[in-house]
Amino acid sequence: MLASSIRSTAVRSSRSIVRSEVCPSVASTSRCLSTASATTNSTTNKVNDKSNLSQTAQKRGFASPTSPNSMATPVEVAQPDIKAGLGSSQGSGKNLLNSVLSSAPKYADANRPIYLDAQSTTPVDPRVLDKMLPFLTNQYGNPHSRTHAYGWESEKSVEEAREEIAKLIGADAKEIIFTSGATESNNMSIKGVAQFYKSKKNHIITTQTEHKCVLDSCRKLQEEGFEVTYLPVQSNGLIDMAELEAALRPTTSIVSIMTVNNEIGVIQPIKEIGQLLKTKGAELSKQAGRGSSKPFFHTDAAQAAGKIPLDVNEMGIDLMSLSSHKLYGPKGIGACYIRRRPRVRMEPLINGGGQERGLRSGTLAPPLIAGFGEAARLARQELAYDHAHISRLAERLRNNITAKITHVLINGDPDGYPGCQNLTFQYVEGESLLMALKDVCLSSGSACTSASLEPSYVLRALGLDDANAHSSLRFGIGRFTTEEEIDYVSEKIISVVTKLRDMSPLWEMVQEGIDLSTIEWSG
């Protein structure tokens, strides 16, 4: 009702203004409306009431380069100069949105748990929300409408976002294809390439610790007659390059290995893999008379983009999957980088109007894409700060916990991404630990497999037994996490683990020096 009232007021008031005189800034929607309706006392009073509401609303801070110690809450930030849509005298509605947000509860306060599950998803950065807002209100054109201004402005925003995403990974904007997320990008990359080259090549290589959508895509192709090699990983989560080289065949069409693992944060040697495929992979293809095309290299970079430096050309990557909501953008939008030179060809999964180079048909969503582009721009701009901030908090978390309790295993490679910390608290049931930490948002594995009662297949691949795999927790630290939150969670973990161990007969036996591996359990 409020938005409808303001919109009606703006239309009535515009009759008394020269059509070319539109407010140049949307820093305050109510200011524009108030100026436009100076001849109408009732309208002026309504708009001023809304302005006063916004000015008196409680402001909240959030972690940033200038105030890293504030609570993790996105709201008041510098407002960009966003103009109203072409052909419209409407404002962006930003002042109204700020009024609503300022009265909402914080992300982390007395009534909401502390969020440490950044690998599952990240909160939308407030600057991203500001970028999206105009396309959720009056700039609603279809970006594929080429005959009028509404379509042109939406198309412009889409292409600007495409440029920002390309810059984040060192690609050309024409190589970015928008999808619904990394799951779709993974599916279209693996299935699309495999299906296109199946007459000459029918072999795929991946690892045992990939995201479930990659593993399931490979299993689906196996059912269709393709051959798949699932590489094991070492105890630190890294692949053995010698095993990858030995697995290459003349018929290998695609190798899919994720950049940063979503459960343990290990960073695979992507550049070395790319180089191996350019040399040994290409040589095998030529020797077998399969053409000069090397095996294509696909990587799931959903957990890496915006968190570590990426350059698709330097790393020899041919296809890359990206996800907006993993880097403080909106959910429901992702991208697939597909190299143009040398060209990667694939069968599209979705057919239709031929959008996105004919590889992914369907009307694009300008609000989501604009948010994704802004999130990519901010990630590139603040990558060094974010990494330093997260590294410091990760070290603080580990030191706090290991200084007070023993028998804690740190899973994965010590040189992995610091924002993903996977710890095993031996002789404590992980699910019991999670239940006792209701005021902290954590997970015991991937969000996409959290409904399963089975232990994490990623941790099992590292060599952990079922007991230790079940006793593990993943801590996802992000841009808005604070020192105060890390200290609170550390103390809470120490308290709960100590209490649960005191109740465990296994812990009592360990304290007495009994080697549990020597005990023959009945049943």
Coordinates of C-alpha atoms in Angstrom, one line a residue:
M1 CA 0.0 0.0 0.0
L2 CA 2.8 2.4 0.9
A3 CA 4.7 1.8 -2.3
S4 CA 1.4 2.1 -4.3
S5 CA 0.6 5.4 -2.6
I6 CA 4.0 6.9 -3.3
R7 CA 3.8 5.7 -6.9
S8 CA 0.4 7.3 -7.4
T9 CA 1.6 10.6 -5.9
A10 CA 4.6 10.7 -8.2
V11 CA 2.4 10.3 -11.3
R12 CA -0.1 13.0 -10.2
S13 CA 2.7 15.4 -9.3
S14 CA 4.6 14.9 -12.5
R15 CA 1.8 16.8 -14.4
S16 CA 3.0 20.0 -12.8
I17 CA 6.6 19.6 -13.8
V18 CA 8.3 20.0 -17.2
R19 CA 8.8 16.4 -18.5
S20 CA 12.6 16.9 -18.9
E21 CA 13.0 17.9 -15.2
V22 CA 13.5 14.5 -13.5
C23 CA 15.3 14.4 -10.1
P24 CA 19.0 13.7 -10.9
S25 CA 19.6 11.4 -7.9
V26 CA 17.8 8.7 -6.1
A27 CA 19.8 9.2 -2.8
S28 CA 16.3 10.1 -1.4
T29 CA 13.1 9.1 -3.2
S30 CA 11.1 11.1 -0.8
R31 CA 13.1 14.3 -1.6
C32 CA 12.3 13.9 -5.3
L33 CA 8.6 13.3 -4.6
S34 CA 8.4 16.3 -2.2
T35 CA 9.9 18.6 -4.8
A36 CA 7.6 17.3 -7.5
S37 CA 4.5 17.9 -5.4
A38 CA 5.1 21.3 -4.0
T39 CA 1.7 22.5 -5.3
T40 CA -0.2 19.8 -3.4
N41 CA -0.1 20.3 0.4
S42 CA -1.6 16.8 1.3
T43 CA 1.0 15.1 -0.9
T44 CA 3.8 17.1 0.6
N45 CA 2.8 16.0 4.1
K46 CA 2.7 12.4 3.1
V47 CA 6.1 12.4 1.6
N48 CA 7.6 14.3 4.4
D49 CA 6.2 11.8 6.9
K50 CA 8.0 9.0 5.0
S51 CA 11.2 11.1 5.0
N52 CA 11.0 11.6 8.7
L53 CA 10.5 7.9 9.3
S54 CA 13.6 7.1 7.3
Q55 CA 15.7 9.7 9.1
T56 CA 14.7 8.5 12.6
A57 CA 15.1 4.8 11.8
Q58 CA 17.9 3.0 13.7
K59 CA 21.1 2.7 11.7
R60 CA 23.2 -0.4 11.9
G61 CA 26.8 -1.1 11.0
F62 CA 28.5 -4.0 9.3
A63 CA 32.0 -5.4 8.9
S64 CA 33.9 -3.4 6.3
P65 CA 37.5 -2.3 5.7
T66 CA 36.8 0.8 7.8
S67 CA 34.9 -0.9 10.6
P68 CA 35.8 -4.6 10.8
N69 CA 34.9 -5.0 14.4
S70 CA 31.2 -4.1 14.1
M71 CA 28.5 -6.6 14.2
A72 CA 27.7 -8.7 11.1
T73 CA 24.8 -6.7 9.7
P74 CA 24.4 -5.2 6.3
V75 CA 22.5 -1.9 5.9
E76 CA 23.6 1.7 5.7
V77 CA 26.3 2.1 3.1
A78 CA 27.3 4.7 0.5
Q79 CA 24.3 5.0 -2.0
P80 CA 25.2 4.8 -5.7
D81 CA 23.7 7.4 -8.0
I82 CA 21.0 5.3 -9.7
K83 CA 18.6 7.1 -12.0
A84 CA 15.0 6.3 -12.7
G85 CA 14.1 4.1 -15.7
L86 CA 14.0 5.6 -19.1
G87 CA 10.6 6.9 -20.0
S88 CA 9.6 7.0 -16.3
S89 CA 9.4 9.7 -13.6
Q90 CA 9.5 7.1 -10.9
G91 CA 12.3 7.0 -8.3
S92 CA 14.0 3.9 -7.1
G93 CA 12.1 3.5 -3.9
K94 CA 15.4 3.3 -2.0
N95 CA 14.3 5.5 0.9
L96 CA 11.4 3.2 1.5
L97 CA 13.6 0.2 1.4
N98 CA 16.0 1.7 3.9
S99 CA 13.1 2.5 6.3
V100 CA 12.1 -1.2 6.2
L101 CA 15.6 -2.5 6.6
S102 CA 16.4 -0.2 9.5
S103 CA 13.5 -1.5 11.5
A104 CA 14.4 -5.1 10.8
P105 CA 16.4 -7.3 13.3
K106 CA 20.2 -7.7 12.8
Y107 CA 21.7 -10.7 11.2
A108 CA 23.3 -11.6 14.6
D109 CA 21.6 -10.4 17.8
A110 CA 20.1 -11.8 20.9
N111 CA 17.3 -13.5 19.0
R112 CA 19.3 -14.8 16.0
P113 CA 22.1 -17.3 16.0
I114 CA 25.6 -16.5 14.8
Y115 CA 26.2 -17.4 11.2
L116 CA 29.3 -19.5 10.4
D117 CA 28.2 -21.4 7.4
A118 CA 29.6 -19.3 4.6
Q119 CA 30.2 -22.3 2.3
S120 CA 26.5 -23.0 2.3
T121 CA 25.6 -19.4 1.3
T122 CA 26.5 -15.8 2.1
P123 CA 24.4 -12.8 3.0
V124 CA 23.7 -10.3 0.3
D125 CA 26.1 -7.4 0.6
P126 CA 24.0 -4.2 1.1
R127 CA 25.8 -2.6 -1.9
V128 CA 24.6 -5.5 -4.0
L129 CA 21.0 -4.9 -2.8
D130 CA 21.3 -1.3 -3.8
K131 CA 22.4 -2.2 -7.3
M132 CA 19.5 -4.6 -7.7
L133 CA 16.7 -2.4 -6.4
P134 CA 16.0 -0.3 -9.5
F135 CA 15.5 -3.5 -11.5
L136 CA 13.0 -4.8 -9.0
T137 CA 10.9 -1.6 -9.2
N138 CA 10.7 0.6 -12.3
Q139 CA 13.5 -0.7 -14.6
Y140 CA 11.7 -3.9 -15.4
G141 CA 12.4 -4.2 -19.2
N142 CA 13.1 -7.5 -20.8
P143 CA 16.8 -7.4 -21.8
H144 CA 16.0 -9.2 -25.0
S145 CA 13.6 -6.5 -26.2
R146 CA 15.6 -4.5 -28.7
T147 CA 12.9 -2.1 -29.8
H148 CA 12.5 0.3 -26.9
A149 CA 14.3 2.0 -24.0
Y150 CA 13.2 -0.4 -21.3
G151 CA 14.8 -3.3 -23.0
W152 CA 18.0 -1.3 -23.8
E153 CA 18.6 -0.2 -20.2
S154 CA 18.1 -3.8 -19.0
E155 CA 20.4 -5.2 -21.6
K156 CA 23.0 -2.6 -20.7
S157 CA 22.9 -3.6 -17.1
V158 CA 23.3 -7.3 -18.1
E159 CA 26.3 -6.6 -20.2
E160 CA 27.9 -4.4 -17.5
A161 CA 27.5 -7.3 -15.0
R162 CA 28.9 -9.7 -17.6
E163 CA 32.0 -7.5 -17.8
E164 CA 32.5 -7.5 -14.1
I165 CA 32.2 -11.3 -13.8
A166 CA 34.7 -11.7 -16.6
K167 CA 37.2 -9.4 -14.9
L168 CA 37.0 -11.4 -11.7
I169 CA 38.3 -14.5 -13.5
G170 CA 40.5 -12.9 -16.2
A171 CA 38.1 -13.8 -19.0
D172 CA 36.5 -12.1 -21.9
A173 CA 32.9 -10.9 -21.3
K174 CA 31.7 -12.9 -24.4
E175 CA 32.8 -16.1 -22.7
I176 CA 30.4 -15.7 -19.7
I177 CA 27.1 -17.6 -20.0
F178 CA 24.5 -16.9 -17.4
T179 CA 22.8 -19.9 -15.7
S180 CA 20.7 -20.5 -12.6
G181 CA 23.8 -21.4 -10.5
A182 CA 26.8 -23.6 -10.2
T183 CA 24.8 -26.8 -10.3
E184 CA 23.4 -26.0 -13.7
S185 CA 26.9 -24.8 -14.9
N186 CA 28.5 -28.1 -13.8
N187 CA 25.8 -30.1 -15.5
M188 CA 26.0 -28.2 -18.8
S189 CA 29.8 -28.3 -18.8
I190 CA 30.2 -32.0 -18.2
K191 CA 27.2 -33.4 -20.0
G192 CA 27.4 -30.9 -22.8
V193 CA 31.1 -31.5 -23.7
A194 CA 30.7 -35.3 -23.2
Q195 CA 27.7 -35.5 -25.5
F196 CA 29.2 -33.3 -28.2
Y197 CA 32.4 -35.3 -28.5
K198 CA 31.0 -38.8 -27.7
S199 CA 31.6 -40.1 -31.3
K200 CA 35.4 -39.7 -30.8
K201 CA 35.9 -39.5 -27.0
N202 CA 34.0 -41.3 -24.3
H203 CA 36.2 -40.9 -21.2
I204 CA 35.8 -38.5 -18.3
I205 CA 38.1 -37.9 -15.3
T206 CA 37.0 -36.3 -12.0
T207 CA 37.8 -36.8 -8.3
Q208 CA 36.1 -38.6 -5.4
T209 CA 35.7 -35.3 -3.5
E210 CA 33.8 -33.3 -6.1
H211 CA 30.4 -31.6 -5.3
K212 CA 27.5 -34.0 -5.6
C213 CA 26.2 -32.5 -8.7
V214 CA 29.4 -33.3 -10.5
L215 CA 29.5 -36.8 -9.3
D216 CA 25.9 -37.4 -10.2
S217 CA 26.4 -35.9 -13.6
C218 CA 29.2 -38.4 -14.2
R219 CA 27.2 -41.3 -12.9
K220 CA 24.4 -40.3 -15.3
L221 CA 26.8 -40.4 -18.2
Q222 CA 28.1 -43.8 -17.0
E223 CA 24.6 -45.1 -17.4
E224 CA 24.7 -43.9 -21.0
G225 CA 27.9 -45.8 -21.8
F226 CA 30.6 -43.3 -20.9
E227 CA 33.7 -44.3 -19.0
V228 CA 34.5 -42.3 -15.8
T229 CA 37.7 -42.4 -13.7
Y230 CA 37.2 -41.1 -10.1
L231 CA 40.6 -40.1 -8.8
P232 CA 41.3 -40.7 -5.1
V233 CA 42.8 -37.9 -3.0
Q234 CA 45.7 -37.9 -0.5
S235 CA 45.1 -37.5 3.3
N236 CA 45.3 -33.7 2.9
G237 CA 42.7 -33.7 0.2
L238 CA 45.0 -32.9 -2.8
I239 CA 45.1 -35.1 -5.9
D240 CA 48.3 -36.9 -6.9
M241 CA 49.4 -35.4 -10.2
A242 CA 51.1 -38.7 -11.2
E243 CA 47.7 -40.5 -10.8
L244 CA 46.0 -37.9 -13.0
E245 CA 48.7 -38.3 -15.7
A246 CA 48.3 -42.1 -15.6
A247 CA 44.5 -41.8 -15.9
L248 CA 44.7 -39.7 -19.1
R249 CA 43.7 -41.6 -22.3
P250 CA 43.4 -40.7 -26.0
T251 CA 39.7 -40.9 -25.5
T252 CA 39.5 -38.4 -22.5
S253 CA 37.2 -35.6 -23.5
I254 CA 37.0 -33.6 -20.2
V255 CA 38.6 -33.5 -16.8
S256 CA 36.6 -31.9 -14.0
I257 CA 38.3 -31.0 -10.8
M258 CA 37.0 -28.3 -8.4
T259 CA 39.3 -25.4 -7.4
V260 CA 38.3 -25.1 -3.7
N261 CA 36.6 -27.9 -1.9
N262 CA 33.3 -27.0 -0.3
E263 CA 33.8 -29.1 2.8
I264 CA 37.5 -28.9 3.6
G265 CA 38.7 -25.8 1.7
V266 CA 41.6 -27.6 0.0
I267 CA 42.9 -25.8 -3.1
Q268 CA 43.8 -28.1 -5.9
P269 CA 46.9 -27.4 -8.2
I270 CA 44.7 -26.0 -10.9
K271 CA 47.5 -24.4 -12.9
E272 CA 49.6 -27.6 -12.9
I273 CA 46.5 -29.6 -14.1
G274 CA 45.9 -27.2 -16.9
Q275 CA 49.5 -27.4 -18.0
L276 CA 49.4 -31.2 -17.9
L277 CA 46.4 -31.3 -20.2
K278 CA 48.0 -29.0 -22.7
T279 CA 51.1 -31.2 -22.9
K280 CA 50.4 -34.9 -22.1
G281 CA 46.7 -34.7 -22.9
A282 CA 47.2 -33.1 -26.3
E283 CA 50.0 -35.5 -27.1
L284 CA 47.8 -38.5 -26.4
S285 CA 45.0 -37.2 -28.6
K286 CA 47.3 -36.6 -31.5
Q287 CA 48.9 -40.1 -31.2
A288 CA 45.6 -41.8 -31.3
G289 CA 44.4 -39.8 -34.4
R290 CA 41.6 -38.2 -32.4
G291 CA 42.4 -34.8 -33.6
S292 CA 44.5 -32.1 -32.1
S293 CA 42.0 -31.2 -29.3
K294 CA 43.3 -31.8 -25.9
P295 CA 41.0 -32.9 -23.1
F296 CA 39.0 -29.9 -21.9
F297 CA 39.5 -28.7 -18.4
H298 CA 36.5 -27.9 -16.3
T299 CA 36.6 -26.6 -12.7
D300 CA 33.9 -25.9 -10.2
A301 CA 35.0 -22.5 -8.8
A302 CA 31.8 -21.7 -6.8
Q303 CA 33.9 -21.7 -3.6
A304 CA 36.9 -20.0 -5.1
A305 CA 35.7 -17.0 -7.1
G306 CA 36.1 -13.8 -5.2
K307 CA 38.1 -15.6 -2.5
I308 CA 41.4 -16.4 -4.1
P309 CA 42.9 -15.0 -7.3
L310 CA 41.7 -16.7 -10.5
D311 CA 42.9 -16.3 -14.1
V312 CA 41.4 -18.8 -16.6
N313 CA 44.1 -18.1 -19.2
E314 CA 47.0 -18.4 -16.8
M315 CA 45.6 -21.6 -15.3
G316 CA 44.6 -23.2 -18.6
I317 CA 40.9 -23.5 -17.7
D318 CA 38.4 -24.2 -20.5
L319 CA 35.2 -24.2 -18.5
M320 CA 34.4 -22.7 -15.1
S321 CA 31.3 -22.8 -12.9
L322 CA 30.4 -19.8 -10.8
S323 CA 27.6 -19.0 -8.3
S324 CA 26.4 -15.6 -7.1
H325 CA 25.2 -16.5 -3.6
K326 CA 28.7 -17.8 -2.6
L327 CA 30.2 -14.3 -3.0
Y328 CA 27.6 -12.1 -1.3
G329 CA 25.2 -11.9 -4.3
P330 CA 21.6 -13.1 -4.7
K331 CA 20.6 -16.7 -5.0
G332 CA 19.2 -18.1 -8.2
I333 CA 21.9 -16.8 -10.6
G334 CA 25.2 -18.3 -11.7
A335 CA 27.5 -18.4 -14.7
C336 CA 29.5 -20.7 -16.8
Y337 CA 32.8 -19.5 -18.4
I338 CA 33.2 -21.3 -21.8
R339 CA 36.4 -20.6 -23.7
R340 CA 36.0 -19.2 -27.2
R341 CA 39.6 -19.6 -28.5
P342 CA 40.3 -22.4 -28.9
R343 CA 36.6 -23.0 -29.0
V344 CA 34.9 -25.4 -26.6
R345 CA 31.8 -26.9 -28.2
M346 CA 29.0 -28.6 -26.3
E347 CA 25.4 -29.7 -26.6
P348 CA 23.0 -27.3 -24.8
L349 CA 20.9 -28.7 -22.0
I350 CA 18.1 -26.1 -22.5
N351 CA 16.8 -25.2 -25.9
G352 CA 14.6 -22.3 -26.8
G353 CA 15.0 -18.7 -28.0
G354 CA 18.8 -19.1 -28.5
Q355 CA 19.9 -16.7 -25.8
E356 CA 23.4 -16.8 -24.4
R357 CA 25.1 -17.9 -27.7
G358 CA 22.5 -20.6 -28.0
L359 CA 24.0 -22.5 -25.1
R360 CA 21.4 -21.6 -22.5
S361 CA 18.0 -20.4 -23.8
G362 CA 15.6 -18.4 -21.6
T363 CA 14.9 -14.8 -20.5
L364 CA 17.6 -13.4 -18.3
A365 CA 16.8 -11.9 -14.9
P366 CA 18.3 -8.4 -14.8
P367 CA 17.8 -7.9 -11.0
L368 CA 19.8 -11.1 -10.2
I369 CA 22.4 -10.5 -12.9
A370 CA 22.9 -6.9 -11.8
G371 CA 23.4 -8.1 -8.2
F372 CA 25.8 -10.8 -9.4
G373 CA 27.8 -8.3 -11.3
E374 CA 28.1 -5.9 -8.4
A375 CA 29.1 -8.8 -6.1
A376 CA 31.8 -9.7 -8.5
R377 CA 33.0 -6.2 -8.7
L378 CA 33.2 -5.9 -4.9
A379 CA 34.9 -9.3 -4.6
R380 CA 37.6 -8.2 -7.0
Q381 CA 38.0 -4.9 -5.3
E382 CA 38.1 -6.2 -1.7
L383 CA 39.7 -9.6 -2.3
A384 CA 42.9 -8.8 -0.5
Y385 CA 41.1 -7.3 2.5
D386 CA 38.6 -10.1 2.7
H387 CA 41.3 -12.8 2.6
A388 CA 43.4 -11.1 5.3
H389 CA 40.3 -10.5 7.5
I390 CA 39.1 -14.1 7.1
S391 CA 42.6 -15.6 7.6
R392 CA 43.0 -13.7 10.9
L393 CA 39.7 -15.0 12.2
A394 CA 40.4 -18.5 11.1
E395 CA 43.7 -18.6 13.0
R396 CA 41.9 -17.1 16.0
L397 CA 39.3 -19.8 15.9
R398 CA 41.8 -22.7 15.7
N399 CA 44.1 -21.2 18.4
N400 CA 41.2 -20.6 20.8
I401 CA 39.9 -24.1 20.4
T402 CA 43.1 -26.1 20.4
A403 CA 44.5 -24.2 23.4
K404 CA 41.7 -25.5 25.6
I405 CA 40.8 -28.9 24.3
T406 CA 42.8 -31.9 22.9
H407 CA 42.1 -34.6 20.3
V408 CA 41.1 -32.1 17.7
L409 CA 41.9 -32.9 14.1
I410 CA 42.2 -30.2 11.4
N411 CA 41.0 -31.8 8.1
G412 CA 42.4 -30.8 4.8
D413 CA 45.5 -29.0 3.6
P414 CA 47.0 -26.4 6.0
D415 CA 47.5 -24.1 2.9
G416 CA 43.9 -24.3 1.8
Y417 CA 41.3 -21.6 1.8
P418 CA 41.1 -20.2 5.4
G419 CA 37.4 -19.4 5.3
C420 CA 36.5 -23.1 5.3
Q421 CA 37.7 -24.8 8.5
N422 CA 36.8 -28.5 9.1
L423 CA 37.6 -29.8 12.5
T424 CA 37.1 -33.2 14.0
F425 CA 36.3 -33.3 17.8
Q426 CA 37.2 -36.9 18.6
Y427 CA 35.0 -38.9 21.0
V428 CA 32.1 -36.5 20.5
E429 CA 29.1 -37.2 18.2
G430 CA 28.9 -34.4 15.7
E431 CA 25.1 -34.3 15.5
S432 CA 24.9 -34.0 19.3
L433 CA 27.4 -31.2 19.2
L434 CA 25.3 -29.4 16.6
M435 CA 22.2 -29.8 18.6
A436 CA 23.9 -28.3 21.6
L437 CA 25.0 -25.3 19.5
K438 CA 21.5 -23.9 18.7
D439 CA 22.8 -20.4 18.8
V440 CA 25.5 -21.0 16.2
C441 CA 24.8 -21.9 12.6
L442 CA 27.3 -24.6 11.5
S443 CA 27.2 -27.7 9.4
S444 CA 28.7 -31.2 9.5
G445 CA 29.2 -31.2 5.7
S446 CA 27.8 -29.9 2.4
A447 CA 24.4 -28.2 2.6
C448 CA 23.4 -30.2 -0.5
T449 CA 23.9 -33.5 1.3
S450 CA 22.9 -32.4 4.9
A451 CA 19.7 -34.5 4.8
S452 CA 21.8 -37.7 4.6
L453 CA 22.7 -39.5 7.8
E454 CA 25.8 -41.0 6.1
P455 CA 29.2 -39.6 7.1
S456 CA 30.7 -37.1 4.7
Y457 CA 32.1 -38.9 1.6
V458 CA 34.7 -36.1 1.4
L459 CA 36.1 -36.9 4.8
R460 CA 35.9 -40.6 4.1
A461 CA 38.0 -40.0 1.0
L462 CA 40.7 -38.4 3.2
G463 CA 40.9 -41.6 5.2
L464 CA 38.8 -40.7 8.2
D465 CA 36.7 -43.6 9.7
D466 CA 33.0 -43.3 10.3
A467 CA 33.4 -42.2 14.0
N468 CA 35.8 -39.3 13.2
A469 CA 33.8 -38.3 10.1
H470 CA 30.6 -38.1 12.2
S471 CA 32.5 -36.0 14.8
S472 CA 33.4 -33.2 12.4
L473 CA 32.1 -29.7 12.0
R474 CA 32.6 -27.2 9.2
F475 CA 33.2 -23.5 10.1
G476 CA 32.4 -21.1 7.3
I477 CA 33.9 -17.7 8.0
G478 CA 33.0 -14.8 5.8
R479 CA 33.2 -11.0 5.1
F480 CA 30.8 -10.1 7.8
T481 CA 32.1 -12.4 10.6
T482 CA 33.5 -10.5 13.6
E483 CA 36.1 -11.3 16.3
E484 CA 33.4 -11.1 18.9
E485 CA 31.5 -13.9 17.1
I486 CA 34.6 -16.1 16.7
D487 CA 35.4 -15.7 20.5
Y488 CA 31.9 -16.5 21.5
V489 CA 31.7 -19.6 19.2
S490 CA 35.2 -20.8 20.5
E491 CA 34.1 -20.6 24.1
K492 CA 30.8 -22.3 23.3
I493 CA 32.5 -25.2 21.4
I494 CA 35.0 -25.7 24.3
S495 CA 32.2 -25.8 26.9
V496 CA 30.0 -28.1 24.9
V497 CA 32.8 -30.5 23.8
T498 CA 34.0 -30.8 27.4
K499 CA 30.5 -31.5 28.7
L500 CA 29.8 -34.2 26.0
R501 CA 33.1 -35.9 26.6
D502 CA 32.5 -36.0 30.3
M503 CA 29.4 -38.0 29.5
S504 CA 31.2 -40.4 27.1
P505 CA 32.5 -43.8 28.2
L506 CA 34.9 -43.8 25.3
W507 CA 36.5 -40.6 26.5
E508 CA 36.9 -42.0 29.9
M509 CA 38.7 -45.1 28.4
V510 CA 41.0 -42.9 26.4
Q511 CA 41.8 -40.9 29.5
E512 CA 42.8 -44.1 31.2
G513 CA 45.2 -44.9 28.4
I514 CA 43.2 -47.6 26.7
D515 CA 43.8 -48.0 23.0
L516 CA 40.3 -48.3 21.5
S517 CA 41.5 -49.9 18.3
T518 CA 42.5 -53.0 20.3
I519 CA 39.0 -53.6 21.7
E520 CA 36.8 -56.2 20.1
W521 CA 33.3 -54.7 20.2
S522 CA 30.4 -57.1 20.3
G523 CA 27.5 -57.0 17.8

